[in-house]
PDB file of C-alpha atoms in Angstrom:
ATOM      1  CA  UNK R   1      16.004 -17.950 -35.668  1.00 58.00           C
ATOM      2  CA  UNK R   2      12.856 -15.865 -36.119  1.00 74.00           C
ATOM      3  CA  UNK R   3      13.367 -12.435 -37.666  1.00 90.00           C
ATOM      4  CA  UNK R   4      10.991  -9.546 -37.066  1.00 97.00           C
ATOM      5  CA  UNK R   5      10.265  -6.461 -39.147  1.00 97.00           C
ATOM      6  CA  UNK R   6       9.407  -4.444 -36.030  1.00 98.00           C
ATOM      7  CA  UNK R   7      11.325  -4.849 -32.774  1.00 98.00           C
ATOM      8  CA  UNK R   8      10.207  -3.444 -29.408  1.00 98.00           C
ATOM      9  CA  UNK R   9      12.768  -3.452 -26.584  1.00 98.00           C
ATOM     10  CA  UNK R  10      11.809  -2.347 -23.056  1.00 99.00           C
ATOM     11  CA  UNK R  11      14.508  -1.060 -20.685  1.00 98.00           C
ATOM     12  CA  UNK R  12      14.390  -0.135 -17.019  1.00 98.00           C
ATOM     13  CA  UNK R  13      13.631  -1.332 -13.513  1.00 97.00           C
ATOM     14  CA  UNK R  14      10.640  -2.832 -11.663  1.00 96.00           C
ATOM     15  CA  UNK R  15       8.226  -0.385 -13.320  1.00 97.00           C
ATOM     16  CA  UNK R  16       8.971  -1.868 -16.754  1.00 98.00           C
ATOM     17  CA  UNK R  17       9.637  -5.410 -15.587  1.00 98.00           C
ATOM     18  CA  UNK R  18       6.034  -5.461 -14.355  1.00 98.00           C
ATOM     19  CA  UNK R  19       6.324  -5.801 -10.577  1.00 96.00           C
ATOM     20  CA  UNK R  20       2.889  -5.607  -8.964  1.00 96.00           C
ATOM     21  CA  UNK R  21       1.172  -7.326 -11.902  1.00 97.00           C
ATOM     22  CA  UNK R  22       1.619 -10.898 -10.704  1.00 96.00           C
ATOM     23  CA  UNK R  23       1.490 -13.915 -12.998  1.00 97.00           C
ATOM     24  CA  UNK R  24       3.347 -17.007 -11.733  1.00 96.00           C
ATOM     25  CA  UNK R  25       3.256 -18.588 -15.201  1.00 95.00           C
ATOM     26  CA  UNK R  26       5.454 -15.875 -16.705  1.00 96.00           C
ATOM     27  CA  UNK R  27       9.220 -15.247 -16.380  1.00 96.00           C
ATOM     28  CA  UNK R  28      10.019 -13.558 -13.041  1.00 97.00           C
ATOM     29  CA  UNK R  29       6.371 -14.103 -12.064  1.00 97.00           C
ATOM     30  CA  UNK R  30       5.088 -10.805 -13.476  1.00 97.00           C
ATOM     31  CA  UNK R  31       3.349  -9.448 -16.575  1.00 98.00           C
ATOM     32  CA  UNK R  32       3.249  -5.639 -16.625  1.00 98.00           C
ATOM     33  CA  UNK R  33       2.371  -2.788 -18.932  1.00 98.00           C
ATOM     34  CA  UNK R  34       5.225  -3.421 -21.390  1.00 98.00           C
ATOM     35  CA  UNK R  35       4.043  -6.991 -22.035  1.00 98.00           C
ATOM     36  CA  UNK R  36       0.536  -5.642 -22.557  1.00 98.00           C
ATOM     37  CA  UNK R  37       1.779  -3.022 -25.022  1.00 98.00           C
ATOM     38  CA  UNK R  38       3.724  -5.702 -26.937  1.00 98.00           C
ATOM     39  CA  UNK R  39       0.631  -7.922 -27.091  1.00 97.00           C
ATOM     40  CA  UNK R  40      -1.391  -5.110 -28.657  1.00 97.00           C
ATOM     41  CA  UNK R  41       1.321  -4.345 -31.194  1.00 97.00           C
ATOM     42  CA  UNK R  42       1.406  -8.013 -32.174  1.00 97.00           C
ATOM     43  CA  UNK R  43      -2.375  -8.225 -32.476  1.00 96.00           C
ATOM     44  CA  UNK R  44      -2.184  -5.537 -35.151  1.00 95.00           C
ATOM     45  CA  UNK R  45       0.946  -6.897 -36.869  1.00 96.00           C
ATOM     46  CA  UNK R  46       2.469 -10.333 -36.302  1.00 95.00           C
ATOM     47  CA  UNK R  47       5.881  -9.049 -37.448  1.00 97.00           C
ATOM     48  CA  UNK R  48       6.526  -7.428 -34.047  1.00 98.00           C
ATOM     49  CA  UNK R  49       9.146  -8.980 -31.792  1.00 98.00           C
ATOM     50  CA  UNK R  50       9.513  -8.068 -28.126  1.00 98.00           C
ATOM     51  CA  UNK R  51      12.352  -8.102 -25.601  1.00 98.00           C
ATOM     52  CA  UNK R  52      12.164  -6.890 -22.003  1.00 98.00           C
ATOM     53  CA  UNK R  53      15.560  -6.322 -20.365  1.00 98.00           C
ATOM     54  CA  UNK R  54      14.249  -4.515 -17.269  1.00 98.00           C
ATOM     55  CA  UNK R  55      15.113  -5.857 -13.811  1.00 97.00           C
ATOM     56  CA  UNK R  56      13.666  -4.663 -10.510  1.00 96.00           C
ATOM     57  CA  UNK R  57      15.912  -2.617  -8.251  1.00 94.00           C
ATOM     58  CA  UNK R  58      18.207  -1.387 -11.005  1.00 96.00           C
ATOM     59  CA  UNK R  59      19.511   2.168 -10.706  1.00 96.00           C
ATOM     60  CA  UNK R  60      20.029   4.412 -13.704  1.00 97.00           C
ATOM     61  CA  UNK R  61      23.721   3.655 -14.129  1.00 97.00           C
ATOM     62  CA  UNK R  62      22.998  -0.075 -14.055  1.00 97.00           C
ATOM     63  CA  UNK R  63      20.237   0.257 -16.627  1.00 98.00           C
ATOM     64  CA  UNK R  64      22.548   2.123 -19.001  1.00 98.00           C
ATOM     65  CA  UNK R  65      25.599  -0.077 -18.404  1.00 97.00           C
ATOM     66  CA  UNK R  66      23.790  -3.428 -18.392  1.00 97.00           C
ATOM     67  CA  UNK R  67      20.900  -2.958 -20.808  1.00 98.00           C
ATOM     68  CA  UNK R  68      21.896  -0.418 -23.454  1.00 98.00           C
ATOM     69  CA  UNK R  69      24.336  -2.537 -25.461  1.00 98.00           C
ATOM     70  CA  UNK R  70      22.139  -5.675 -25.452  1.00 98.00           C
ATOM     71  CA  UNK R  71      19.218  -3.496 -26.540  1.00 98.00           C
ATOM     72  CA  UNK R  72      21.139  -1.953 -29.430  1.00 98.00           C
ATOM     73  CA  UNK R  73      22.312  -5.419 -30.497  1.00 98.00           C
ATOM     74  CA  UNK R  74      18.650  -6.341 -31.043  1.00 98.00           C
ATOM     75  CA  UNK R  75      18.326  -3.470 -33.574  1.00 98.00           C
ATOM     76  CA  UNK R  76      15.153  -2.055 -32.019  1.00 98.00           C
ATOM     77  CA  UNK R  77      12.639  -0.026 -33.971  1.00 98.00           C
ATOM     78  CA  UNK R  78      10.878   0.979 -30.736  1.00 98.00           C
ATOM     79  CA  UNK R  79      12.389   1.448 -27.265  1.00 98.00           C
ATOM     80  CA  UNK R  80      10.765   2.395 -23.977  1.00 98.00           C
ATOM     81  CA  UNK R  81      13.055   3.589 -21.203  1.00 98.00           C
ATOM     82  CA  UNK R  82      12.373   4.417 -17.595  1.00 98.00           C
ATOM     83  CA  UNK R  83      15.280   4.647 -15.164  1.00 97.00           C
ATOM     84  CA  UNK R  84      16.161   6.798 -12.174  1.00 96.00           C
ATOM     85  CA  UNK R  85      13.347   6.083  -9.737  1.00 93.00           C
ATOM     86  CA  UNK R  86      15.553   3.909  -7.534  1.00 93.00           C
ATOM     87  CA  UNK R  87      18.223   6.622  -7.487  1.00 94.00           C
ATOM     88  CA  UNK R  88      15.709   9.251  -6.398  1.00 93.00           C
ATOM     89  CA  UNK R  89      14.736   7.110  -3.405  1.00 87.00           C
ATOM     90  CA  UNK R  90      18.334   6.931  -2.141  1.00 87.00           C
ATOM     91  CA  UNK R  91      19.443   9.165   0.798  1.00 85.00           C
ATOM     92  CA  UNK R  92      21.462  11.364  -1.562  1.00 88.00           C
ATOM     93  CA  UNK R  93      21.677  11.689  -5.332  1.00 92.00           C
ATOM     94  CA  UNK R  94      23.300  14.041  -7.845  1.00 94.00           C
ATOM     95  CA  UNK R  95      20.432  14.324 -10.311  1.00 95.00           C
ATOM     96  CA  UNK R  96      22.330  16.583 -12.716  1.00 95.00           C
ATOM     97  CA  UNK R  97      25.184  14.093 -13.055  1.00 94.00           C
ATOM     98  CA  UNK R  98      22.734  11.230 -13.304  1.00 95.00           C
ATOM     99  CA  UNK R  99      20.843  12.838 -16.152  1.00 97.00           C
ATOM    100  CA  UNK R 100      24.032  13.424 -18.113  1.00 97.00           C
ATOM    101  CA  UNK R 101      24.399   9.652 -18.296  1.00 97.00           C
ATOM    102  CA  UNK R 102      20.709   9.297 -19.122  1.00 98.00           C
ATOM    103  CA  UNK R 103      21.019  11.810 -21.961  1.00 98.00           C
ATOM    104  CA  UNK R 104      23.945   9.893 -23.439  1.00 98.00           C
ATOM    105  CA  UNK R 105      21.937   6.672 -23.397  1.00 98.00           C
ATOM    106  CA  UNK R 106      18.902   8.298 -24.978  1.00 98.00           C
ATOM    107  CA  UNK R 107      21.099   9.833 -27.689  1.00 98.00           C
ATOM    108  CA  UNK R 108      22.497   6.422 -28.637  1.00 98.00           C
ATOM    109  CA  UNK R 109      19.028   4.898 -28.790  1.00 98.00           C
ATOM    110  CA  UNK R 110      17.673   7.708 -30.948  1.00 98.00           C
ATOM    111  CA  UNK R 111      20.755   7.640 -33.190  1.00 98.00           C
ATOM    112  CA  UNK R 112      20.158   3.918 -33.776  1.00 98.00           C
ATOM    113  CA  UNK R 113      16.997   4.865 -35.657  1.00 98.00           C
ATOM    114  CA  UNK R 114      14.557   3.599 -33.031  1.00 98.00           C
ATOM    115  CA  UNK R 115      11.497   5.495 -31.890  1.00 98.00           C
ATOM    116  CA  UNK R 116      12.158   6.195 -28.208  1.00 98.00           C
ATOM    117  CA  UNK R 117       9.550   6.654 -25.485  1.00 98.00           C
ATOM    118  CA  UNK R 118      10.579   8.128 -22.122  1.00 98.00           C
ATOM    119  CA  UNK R 119       8.689   8.522 -18.851  1.00 98.00           C
ATOM    120  CA  UNK R 120       8.560  11.224 -16.240  1.00 98.00           C
ATOM    121  CA  UNK R 121       8.358  10.109 -12.620  1.00 96.00           C
ATOM    122  CA  UNK R 122       5.132   9.717 -10.665  1.00 94.00           C
ATOM    123  CA  UNK R 123       3.876  12.555  -8.446  1.00 93.00           C
ATOM    124  CA  UNK R 124       4.119  10.971  -4.990  1.00 87.00           C
ATOM    125  CA  UNK R 125       2.391  13.857  -3.185  1.00 83.00           C
ATOM    126  CA  UNK R 126      -0.140  11.451  -1.684  1.00 72.00           C
ATOM    127  CA  UNK R 127       2.470   9.230  -0.026  1.00 72.00           C
ATOM    128  CA  UNK R 128       3.551  10.049   3.518  1.00 65.00           C
ATOM    129  CA  UNK R 129       6.865   8.228   2.973  1.00 63.00           C
ATOM    130  CA  UNK R 130       7.760   8.521  -0.718  1.00 71.00           C
ATOM    131  CA  UNK R 131       6.283  12.020  -0.961  1.00 69.00           C
ATOM    132  CA  UNK R 132       9.456  13.320   0.682  1.00 81.00           C
ATOM    133  CA  UNK R 133      11.278  12.800  -2.638  1.00 87.00           C
ATOM    134  CA  UNK R 134       8.703  14.762  -4.645  1.00 93.00           C
ATOM    135  CA  UNK R 135      11.049  17.705  -5.217  1.00 93.00           C
ATOM    136  CA  UNK R 136      13.762  15.456  -6.601  1.00 95.00           C
ATOM    137  CA  UNK R 137      11.264  13.846  -8.958  1.00 95.00           C
ATOM    138  CA  UNK R 138      10.160  17.264 -10.217  1.00 96.00           C
ATOM    139  CA  UNK R 139      13.790  18.139 -11.095  1.00 96.00           C
ATOM    140  CA  UNK R 140      14.257  14.731 -12.734  1.00 97.00           C
ATOM    141  CA  UNK R 141      11.096  15.301 -14.772  1.00 97.00           C
ATOM    142  CA  UNK R 142      12.290  18.634 -16.123  1.00 98.00           C
ATOM    143  CA  UNK R 143      15.478  16.939 -17.274  1.00 98.00           C
ATOM    144  CA  UNK R 144      13.469  14.175 -18.964  1.00 98.00           C
ATOM    145  CA  UNK R 145      11.290  16.700 -20.772  1.00 98.00           C
ATOM    146  CA  UNK R 146      14.315  18.724 -21.910  1.00 98.00           C
ATOM    147  CA  UNK R 147      16.161  15.634 -23.135  1.00 98.00           C
ATOM    148  CA  UNK R 148      13.070  14.364 -24.952  1.00 98.00           C
ATOM    149  CA  UNK R 149      12.679  17.724 -26.699  1.00 98.00           C
ATOM    150  CA  UNK R 150      16.344  17.852 -27.681  1.00 98.00           C
ATOM    151  CA  UNK R 151      16.621  14.239 -28.823  1.00 98.00           C
ATOM    152  CA  UNK R 152      13.230  13.908 -30.481  1.00 98.00           C
ATOM    153  CA  UNK R 153      11.841  11.283 -28.091  1.00 98.00           C
ATOM    154  CA  UNK R 154       8.224  10.813 -27.087  1.00 98.00           C
ATOM    155  CA  UNK R 155       7.087  11.157 -23.471  1.00 98.00           C
ATOM    156  CA  UNK R 156       4.553   9.401 -21.300  1.00 98.00           C
ATOM    157  CA  UNK R 157       4.105  12.110 -18.689  1.00 98.00           C
ATOM    158  CA  UNK R 158       3.437   9.929 -15.648  1.00 97.00           C
ATOM    159  CA  UNK R 159       3.506  12.985 -13.352  1.00 97.00           C
ATOM    160  CA  UNK R 160       0.474  14.437 -15.162  1.00 96.00           C
ATOM    161  CA  UNK R 161      -1.549  11.213 -15.330  1.00 97.00           C
ATOM    162  CA  UNK R 162      -3.734  12.220 -12.402  1.00 95.00           C
ATOM    163  CA  UNK R 163      -5.816   9.040 -12.449  1.00 95.00           C
ATOM    164  CA  UNK R 164      -2.858   7.288 -10.822  1.00 95.00           C
ATOM    165  CA  UNK R 165      -3.502   9.316  -7.694  1.00 93.00           C
ATOM    166  CA  UNK R 166      -6.243   6.747  -7.073  1.00 93.00           C
ATOM    167  CA  UNK R 167      -4.557   4.186  -4.823  1.00 87.00           C
ATOM    168  CA  UNK R 168      -6.723   1.414  -6.240  1.00 92.00           C
ATOM    169  CA  UNK R 169      -4.252   1.399  -9.138  1.00 95.00           C
ATOM    170  CA  UNK R 170      -1.433   0.507  -6.752  1.00 92.00           C
ATOM    171  CA  UNK R 171      -0.140  -2.721  -5.279  1.00 91.00           C
ATOM    172  CA  UNK R 172      -0.281  -3.397  -1.546  1.00 88.00           C
ATOM    173  CA  UNK R 173       3.389  -2.356  -1.242  1.00 87.00           C
ATOM    174  CA  UNK R 174       2.361   1.235  -2.223  1.00 73.00           C
ATOM    175  CA  UNK R 175       5.434   1.479  -4.444  1.00 87.00           C
ATOM    176  CA  UNK R 176       4.455  -0.472  -7.562  1.00 94.00           C
ATOM    177  CA  UNK R 177       1.357  -0.378  -9.701  1.00 96.00           C
ATOM    178  CA  UNK R 178      -1.197  -3.174  -9.388  1.00 96.00           C
ATOM    179  CA  UNK R 179      -2.480  -5.230 -12.334  1.00 97.00           C
ATOM    180  CA  UNK R 180      -5.115  -2.529 -12.848  1.00 97.00           C
ATOM    181  CA  UNK R 181      -2.411   0.164 -12.827  1.00 98.00           C
ATOM    182  CA  UNK R 182      -0.246  -1.700 -15.349  1.00 98.00           C
ATOM    183  CA  UNK R 183      -3.298  -2.168 -17.578  1.00 98.00           C
ATOM    184  CA  UNK R 184      -4.062   1.549 -17.468  1.00 98.00           C
ATOM    185  CA  UNK R 185      -0.411   2.423 -18.124  1.00 98.00           C
ATOM    186  CA  UNK R 186      -0.387   0.164 -21.195  1.00 98.00           C
ATOM    187  CA  UNK R 187      -3.297   2.163 -22.626  1.00 98.00           C
ATOM    188  CA  UNK R 188      -1.526   5.449 -21.909  1.00 98.00           C
ATOM    189  CA  UNK R 189       1.660   4.253 -23.624  1.00 98.00           C
ATOM    190  CA  UNK R 190      -0.298   3.097 -26.666  1.00 98.00           C
ATOM    191  CA  UNK R 191      -1.992   6.507 -26.814  1.00 98.00           C
ATOM    192  CA  UNK R 192       1.418   8.194 -26.994  1.00 98.00           C
ATOM    193  CA  UNK R 193       2.340   5.748 -29.771  1.00 98.00           C
ATOM    194  CA  UNK R 194      -0.961   6.648 -31.483  1.00 98.00           C
ATOM    195  CA  UNK R 195      -1.791   2.948 -31.639  1.00 97.00           C
ATOM    196  CA  UNK R 196      -5.291   1.563 -31.210  1.00 96.00           C
ATOM    197  CA  UNK R 197      -5.838  -1.078 -28.550  1.00 96.00           C
ATOM    198  CA  UNK R 198      -8.382  -3.644 -27.424  1.00 95.00           C
ATOM    199  CA  UNK R 199      -7.470  -3.376 -23.740  1.00 96.00           C
ATOM    200  CA  UNK R 200     -10.383  -3.332 -21.353  1.00 94.00           C
ATOM    201  CA  UNK R 201      -9.759  -1.643 -18.027  1.00 94.00           C
ATOM    202  CA  UNK R 202     -10.768  -3.748 -15.025  1.00 91.00           C
ATOM    203  CA  UNK R 203     -13.523  -2.556 -12.749  1.00 91.00           C
ATOM    204  CA  UNK R 204     -12.011  -1.065  -9.618  1.00 91.00           C
ATOM    205  CA  UNK R 205     -13.204  -2.227  -6.209  1.00 85.00           C
ATOM    206  CA  UNK R 206     -15.221   0.163  -4.087  1.00 80.00           C
ATOM    207  CA  UNK R 207     -13.103   2.529  -2.021  1.00 77.00           C
ATOM    208  CA  UNK R 208     -12.819   1.253   1.529  1.00 75.00           C
ATOM    209  CA  UNK R 209     -13.656   3.652   4.335  1.00 76.00           C
ATOM    210  CA  UNK R 210     -11.358   2.954   7.272  1.00 67.00           C
ATOM    211  CA  UNK R 211     -11.702   4.153  10.812  1.00 77.00           C
ATOM    212  CA  UNK R 212      -8.698   5.814  12.412  1.00 76.00           C
ATOM    213  CA  UNK R 213      -7.862   2.578  14.233  1.00 76.00           C
ATOM    214  CA  UNK R 214      -8.169   0.522  11.018  1.00 61.00           C
ATOM    215  CA  UNK R 215      -6.023   3.028   9.130  1.00 64.00           C
ATOM    216  CA  UNK R 216      -3.304   2.915  11.795  1.00 67.00           C
ATOM    217  CA  UNK R 217      -3.396  -0.881  11.765  1.00 65.00           C
ATOM    218  CA  UNK R 218      -3.127  -0.972   7.956  1.00 62.00           C
ATOM    219  CA  UNK R 219      -0.175   1.440   8.007  1.00 61.00           C
ATOM    220  CA  UNK R 220       1.576  -0.611  10.687  1.00 65.00           C
ATOM    221  CA  UNK R 221       1.070  -3.793   8.667  1.00 75.00           C
ATOM    222  CA  UNK R 222       2.413  -2.100   5.529  1.00 59.00           C
ATOM    223  CA  UNK R 223       5.470  -0.823   7.414  1.00 62.00           C
ATOM    224  CA  UNK R 224       6.154  -4.290   8.808  1.00 71.00           C
ATOM    225  CA  UNK R 225       5.578  -6.268   5.615  1.00 61.00           C
ATOM    226  CA  UNK R 226       6.860  -3.871   2.963  1.00 58.00           C
ATOM    227  CA  UNK R 227       8.617  -0.719   4.174  1.00 61.00           C
ATOM    228  CA  UNK R 228      10.821  -2.520   6.718  1.00 61.00           C
ATOM    229  CA  UNK R 229      12.146  -5.144   4.285  1.00 63.00           C
ATOM    230  CA  UNK R 230      12.664  -2.459   1.620  1.00 58.00           C
ATOM    231  CA  UNK R 231      14.707  -0.305   4.013  1.00 62.00           C
ATOM    232  CA  UNK R 232      16.611  -3.384   5.175  1.00 66.00           C
ATOM    233  CA  UNK R 233      17.711  -4.170   1.627  1.00 65.00           C
ATOM    234  CA  UNK R 234      18.900  -0.589   1.173  1.00 64.00           C
ATOM    235  CA  UNK R 235      20.965  -0.758   4.375  1.00 61.00           C
ATOM    236  CA  UNK R 236      22.521  -4.072   3.321  1.00 64.00           C
ATOM    237  CA  UNK R 237      23.225  -2.841  -0.197  1.00 69.00           C
ATOM    238  CA  UNK R 238      21.230  -5.625  -1.832  1.00 69.00           C
ATOM    239  CA  UNK R 239      18.379  -5.559  -4.327  1.00 70.00           C
ATOM    240  CA  UNK R 240      15.316  -7.705  -4.883  1.00 75.00           C
ATOM    241  CA  UNK R 241      16.541  -8.140  -8.454  1.00 71.00           C
ATOM    242  CA  UNK R 242      20.062  -9.346  -7.666  1.00 76.00           C
ATOM    243  CA  UNK R 243      19.277 -12.986  -8.520  1.00 82.00           C
ATOM    244  CA  UNK R 244      17.051 -12.264 -11.516  1.00 94.00           C
ATOM    245  CA  UNK R 245      17.653 -12.263 -15.235  1.00 96.00           C
ATOM    246  CA  UNK R 246      15.678 -10.259 -17.803  1.00 97.00           C
ATOM    247  CA  UNK R 247      12.229 -11.671 -18.549  1.00 97.00           C
ATOM    248  CA  UNK R 248      12.721 -11.737 -22.307  1.00 98.00           C
ATOM    249  CA  UNK R 249      16.396 -11.164 -23.187  1.00 98.00           C
ATOM    250  CA  UNK R 250      15.825 -12.075 -26.846  1.00 97.00           C
ATOM    251  CA  UNK R 251      13.128 -10.978 -29.269  1.00 98.00           C
ATOM    252  CA  UNK R 252      10.044 -13.129 -28.952  1.00 97.00           C
ATOM    253  CA  UNK R 253       6.360 -13.268 -29.796  1.00 96.00           C
ATOM    254  CA  UNK R 254       3.702 -13.145 -27.093  1.00 94.00           C
ATOM    255  CA  UNK R 255       0.394 -14.970 -27.319  1.00 82.00           C
ATOM    256  CA  UNK R 256      -2.594 -12.604 -27.201  1.00 78.00           C
ATOM    257  CA  UNK R 257      -4.215 -12.467 -23.760  1.00 81.00           C
ATOM    258  CA  UNK R 258      -7.197 -10.768 -22.190  1.00 70.00           C
TER     259      UNK R 258
END
């Protein structure tokens, strides 16, 4: 069994699993910002190991109950945690109660001796559908900032990363980042870690100018192909991650990639 001096464990949901950054050759068919961060850490020091326990669709309670103990068992020296986005999108949520559980999980991670990086939620003001939860996200973010201050965790303040208001960083489902978005997020995480990187941001395509008819057609297609199935899963009480396992449940090395 390979032992590592430095151990990075990523916890969370689709954001951390890497949904939107497709790669059929990888576990669960996605890459993502966390993989990209791990690759950069390993380029600088081969003694880094990496585990990614995140699974799409997981709510905060599931992340804490399913991923915390396995993460601690890996004796991490670095942990990234994002959880709560799927709760915020539900019809009703008690954010205060939710963040009590979150705080307990963060405390255990910090007390383990790991450096912990947390994330605020994205400002969805530009989304006609998901923008309706903007107020909830703002409350969630204040809790995250308070908990980070109290526990001594670092923060990637997603809400304040205004470049993500450019929809060219988003996947066609308008809910997850694209490969370009995950690449940019990896750089922002490494900045918070004060770690140099060799990541090159991809060139974004030119912004398309749509007529009113084209815009309506695009919105109808999105509703049919993405919003409808997403709402259907919520009504049935199922998740796109129900049949999935973590991408990297044990510490591993990743080959450097462009």
